Amino acid sequence: LQLSRHSFSSIGGLHLDEAGHDPSWAVLSNPITLKMNELEKLGGVVVKGHPGPFAMTTQYLNYLTEKSMLHLRENPNSVDDETEARDAYLSRHALKATAGHFTSKDDKNDHKLFGDDIRFGNILVDPETFQITAVLDFKFWYIAPA
């Protein structure tokens, strides 16, 4: 897809910046992923705590981990039993401890447009050539680590 050709220097929500003479797309806010939306809507976790886009992948991964830990602490119904709670707690701490290993040394990756809600219902396909002709519903699309 042509959407994967674009690169961005930060991680976050993509907005049309109309401040200058030539409107352009810019990363101006923190991303709202499908999981973040579900955490806030169903799990009672406020995810809008970060003031803007993330400059580094490790910042973004740590933010996701903190929100997942908050969900685990604040919503006891998010797990079925003590074993599941312990496993969830340990996996989140393991992610936070290893986040730096998922990034390059300079942590200035070219980030890409990513869609959490891409599925058959959000794609139009030419019935004769089977080529994708359109992608719909950009509600949970954001700039993510490559």
C-alpha positions as YAML, in Angstrom:
chain: A
units: angstrom
residues:
- id: 1
  name: LEU
  ca: [0.00, 0.00, 0.00]
- id: 2
  name: GLN
  ca: [1.14, 3.53, -0.63]
- id: 3
  name: LEU
  ca: [0.34, 4.40, 2.99]
- id: 4
  name: SER
  ca: [3.49, 2.57, 4.11]
- id: 5
  name: ARG
  ca: [5.73, 4.81, 2.02]
- id: 6
  name: HIS
  ca: [5.37, 7.79, 4.36]
- id: 7
  name: SER
  ca: [7.78, 8.18, 7.30]
- id: 8
  name: PHE
  ca: [7.44, 10.35, 10.39]
- id: 9
  name: SER
  ca: [9.95, 11.44, 13.04]
- id: 10
  name: SER
  ca: [7.64, 11.05, 16.06]
- id: 11
  name: ILE
  ca: [4.94, 8.70, 17.35]
- id: 12
  name: GLY
  ca: [1.39, 9.96, 17.82]
- id: 13
  name: GLY
  ca: [-1.88, 11.05, 16.33]
- id: 14
  name: LEU
  ca: [-1.85, 12.40, 12.79]
- id: 15
  name: HIS
  ca: [-3.64, 15.73, 12.20]
- id: 16
  name: LEU
  ca: [-4.08, 18.09, 9.29]
- id: 17
  name: ASP
  ca: [-2.04, 21.16, 10.28]
- id: 18
  name: GLU
  ca: [-3.62, 24.15, 8.56]
- id: 19
  name: ALA
  ca: [-1.60, 26.80, 10.43]
- id: 20
  name: GLY
  ca: [0.74, 27.65, 7.54]
- id: 21
  name: HIS
  ca: [0.15, 28.63, 3.93]
- id: 22
  name: ASP
  ca: [0.39, 25.02, 2.75]
- id: 23
  name: PRO
  ca: [-1.68, 22.62, 4.88]
- id: 24
  name: SER
  ca: [0.24, 19.46, 5.75]
- id: 25
  name: TRP
  ca: [-0.09, 16.39, 7.90]
- id: 26
  name: ALA
  ca: [1.71, 16.51, 11.24]
- id: 27
  name: VAL
  ca: [2.02, 14.39, 14.38]
- id: 28
  name: LEU
  ca: [0.55, 16.70, 17.03]
- id: 29
  name: SER
  ca: [-0.86, 14.53, 19.83]
- id: 30
  name: ASN
  ca: [-0.40, 11.23, 21.59]
- id: 31
  name: PRO
  ca: [-1.86, 8.28, 19.67]
- id: 32
  name: ILE
  ca: [-5.25, 6.84, 20.53]
- id: 33
  name: THR
  ca: [-5.00, 3.17, 19.71]
- id: 34
  name: LEU
  ca: [-7.88, 0.71, 19.66]
- id: 35
  name: LYS
  ca: [-6.57, -0.83, 22.91]
- id: 36
  name: MET
  ca: [-6.26, 2.59, 24.57]
- id: 37
  name: ASN
  ca: [-9.83, 3.37, 23.60]
- id: 38
  name: GLU
  ca: [-11.03, 0.07, 25.05]
- id: 39
  name: LEU
  ca: [-9.01, 0.62, 28.26]
- id: 40
  name: GLU
  ca: [-10.68, 3.98, 28.76]
- id: 41
  name: LYS
  ca: [-14.17, 2.96, 27.66]
- id: 42
  name: LEU
  ca: [-14.37, -0.42, 29.42]
- id: 43
  name: GLY
  ca: [-11.48, -0.48, 31.88]
- id: 44
  name: GLY
  ca: [-11.80, 2.91, 33.54]
- id: 45
  name: VAL
  ca: [-8.23, 4.01, 32.72]
- id: 46
  name: VAL
  ca: [-7.67, 7.60, 31.58]
- id: 47
  name: VAL
  ca: [-5.29, 7.30, 28.62]
- id: 48
  name: LYS
  ca: [-5.04, 10.96, 27.70]
- id: 49
  name: GLY
  ca: [-2.32, 11.63, 30.27]
- id: 50
  name: HIS
  ca: [0.52, 12.29, 27.84]
- id: 51
  name: PRO
  ca: [0.63, 15.86, 26.51]
- id: 52
  name: GLY
  ca: [1.75, 15.20, 22.96]
- id: 53
  name: PRO
  ca: [3.58, 12.94, 20.54]
- id: 54
  name: PHE
  ca: [6.44, 10.71, 21.61]
- id: 55
  name: ALA
  ca: [9.93, 11.53, 20.40]
- id: 56
  name: MET
  ca: [11.34, 8.07, 21.12]
- id: 57
  name: THR
  ca: [10.08, 4.51, 20.85]
- id: 58
  name: THR
  ca: [11.12, 3.69, 24.42]
- id: 59
  name: GLN
  ca: [8.95, 6.57, 25.72]
- id: 60
  name: TYR
  ca: [5.97, 5.17, 23.82]
- id: 61
  name: LEU
  ca: [6.52, 1.58, 25.01]
- id: 62
  name: ASN
  ca: [6.91, 2.75, 28.61]
- id: 63
  name: TYR
  ca: [3.69, 4.78, 28.31]
- id: 64
  name: LEU
  ca: [1.79, 1.74, 27.00]
- id: 65
  name: THR
  ca: [3.20, -0.39, 29.82]
- id: 66
  name: GLU
  ca: [2.22, 2.18, 32.47]
- id: 67
  name: LYS
  ca: [-1.35, 2.34, 31.15]
- id: 68
  name: SER
  ca: [-1.58, -1.46, 31.11]
- id: 69
  name: MET
  ca: [-0.29, -1.61, 34.70]
- id: 70
  name: LEU
  ca: [-2.80, 1.04, 35.75]
- id: 71
  name: HIS
  ca: [-5.58, -1.01, 34.17]
- id: 72
  name: LEU
  ca: [-4.41, -4.09, 36.06]
- id: 73
  name: ARG
  ca: [-4.34, -2.17, 39.37]
- id: 74
  name: GLU
  ca: [-7.55, -0.19, 38.96]
- id: 75
  name: ASN
  ca: [-9.76, -2.85, 37.40]
- id: 76
  name: PRO
  ca: [-9.71, -6.14, 39.32]
- id: 77
  name: ASN
  ca: [-12.19, -7.60, 36.80]
- id: 78
  name: SER
  ca: [-9.51, -7.44, 34.07]
- id: 79
  name: VAL
  ca: [-8.19, -10.83, 35.26]
- id: 80
  name: ASP
  ca: [-9.97, -14.01, 36.31]
- id: 81
  name: ASP
  ca: [-7.78, -15.20, 39.15]
- id: 82
  name: GLU
  ca: [-4.56, -14.71, 41.11]
- id: 83
  name: THR
  ca: [-2.46, -16.68, 38.63]
- id: 84
  name: GLU
  ca: [-3.63, -14.59, 35.68]
- id: 85
  name: ALA
  ca: [-3.01, -11.40, 37.69]
- id: 86
  name: ARG
  ca: [0.55, -12.48, 38.50]
- id: 87
  name: ASP
  ca: [1.23, -13.45, 34.87]
- id: 88
  name: ALA
  ca: [-0.13, -10.13, 33.61]
- id: 89
  name: TYR
  ca: [1.92, -8.20, 36.18]
- id: 90
  name: LEU
  ca: [5.13, -10.06, 35.31]
- id: 91
  name: SER
  ca: [4.63, -9.73, 31.55]
- id: 92
  name: ARG
  ca: [4.12, -5.98, 31.81]
- id: 93
  name: HIS
  ca: [7.25, -5.58, 33.92]
- id: 94
  name: ALA
  ca: [9.18, -7.74, 31.46]
- id: 95
  name: LEU
  ca: [8.05, -5.49, 28.59]
- id: 96
  name: LYS
  ca: [9.13, -2.37, 30.48]
- id: 97
  name: ALA
  ca: [12.51, -3.92, 31.36]
- id: 98
  name: THR
  ca: [13.20, -4.97, 27.76]
- id: 99
  name: ALA
  ca: [11.69, -1.97, 25.91]
- id: 100
  name: GLY
  ca: [15.15, -0.62, 25.06]
- id: 101
  name: HIS
  ca: [16.00, -3.84, 23.22]
- id: 102
  name: PHE
  ca: [13.16, -3.29, 20.74]
- id: 103
  name: THR
  ca: [14.65, -0.06, 19.44]
- id: 104
  name: SER
  ca: [17.74, 1.01, 17.53]
- id: 105
  name: LYS
  ca: [20.72, 2.50, 19.36]
- id: 106
  name: ASP
  ca: [19.85, 6.09, 18.44]
- id: 107
  name: ASP
  ca: [16.08, 5.48, 18.90]
- id: 108
  name: LYS
  ca: [15.26, 7.82, 16.03]
- id: 109
  name: ASN
  ca: [13.37, 5.40, 13.84]
- id: 110
  name: ASP
  ca: [11.33, 6.36, 10.83]
- id: 111
  name: HIS
  ca: [7.84, 5.75, 12.16]
- id: 112
  name: LYS
  ca: [4.97, 4.60, 9.94]
- id: 113
  name: LEU
  ca: [1.23, 5.02, 9.65]
- id: 114
  name: PHE
  ca: [-0.44, 2.10, 11.43]
- id: 115
  name: GLY
  ca: [-4.09, 1.05, 11.65]
- id: 116
  name: ASP
  ca: [-5.44, -0.92, 14.61]
- id: 117
  name: ASP
  ca: [-8.85, -1.42, 13.02]
- id: 118
  name: ILE
  ca: [-7.88, -2.64, 9.56]
- id: 119
  name: ARG
  ca: [-10.20, -5.50, 8.67]
- id: 120
  name: PHE
  ca: [-12.30, -6.72, 5.75]
- id: 121
  name: GLY
  ca: [-15.12, -4.31, 6.58]
- id: 122
  name: ASN
  ca: [-12.76, -1.33, 6.27]
- id: 123
  name: ILE
  ca: [-11.22, -2.23, 2.90]
- id: 124
  name: LEU
  ca: [-12.67, -1.85, -0.58]
- id: 125
  name: VAL
  ca: [-11.40, -4.31, -3.20]
- id: 126
  name: ASP
  ca: [-11.87, -4.36, -6.96]
- id: 127
  name: PRO
  ca: [-13.87, -7.58, -7.54]
- id: 128
  name: GLU
  ca: [-12.19, -8.27, -10.87]
- id: 129
  name: THR
  ca: [-8.54, -7.60, -10.05]
- id: 130
  name: PHE
  ca: [-8.66, -8.14, -6.26]
- id: 131
  name: GLN
  ca: [-6.59, -4.96, -5.87]
- id: 132
  name: ILE
  ca: [-7.24, -2.82, -2.80]
- id: 133
  name: THR
  ca: [-8.88, 0.37, -4.01]
- id: 134
  name: ALA
  ca: [-9.57, 2.12, -0.69]
- id: 135
  name: VAL
  ca: [-9.06, 1.89, 3.05]
- id: 136
  name: LEU
  ca: [-11.89, 3.27, 5.20]
- id: 137
  name: ASP
  ca: [-12.32, 4.32, 8.84]
- id: 138
  name: PHE
  ca: [-9.12, 5.99, 9.99]
- id: 139
  name: LYS
  ca: [-10.40, 6.42, 13.56]
- id: 140
  name: PHE
  ca: [-7.70, 4.22, 15.14]
- id: 141
  name: TRP
  ca: [-4.84, 5.02, 12.75]
- id: 142
  name: TYR
  ca: [-1.74, 6.66, 14.15]
- id: 143
  name: ILE
  ca: [2.01, 6.93, 13.68]
- id: 144
  name: ALA
  ca: [3.71, 3.95, 15.34]
- id: 145
  name: PRO
  ca: [7.26, 2.62, 15.69]
- id: 146
  name: ALA
  ca: [8.44, 0.93, 12.51]
...
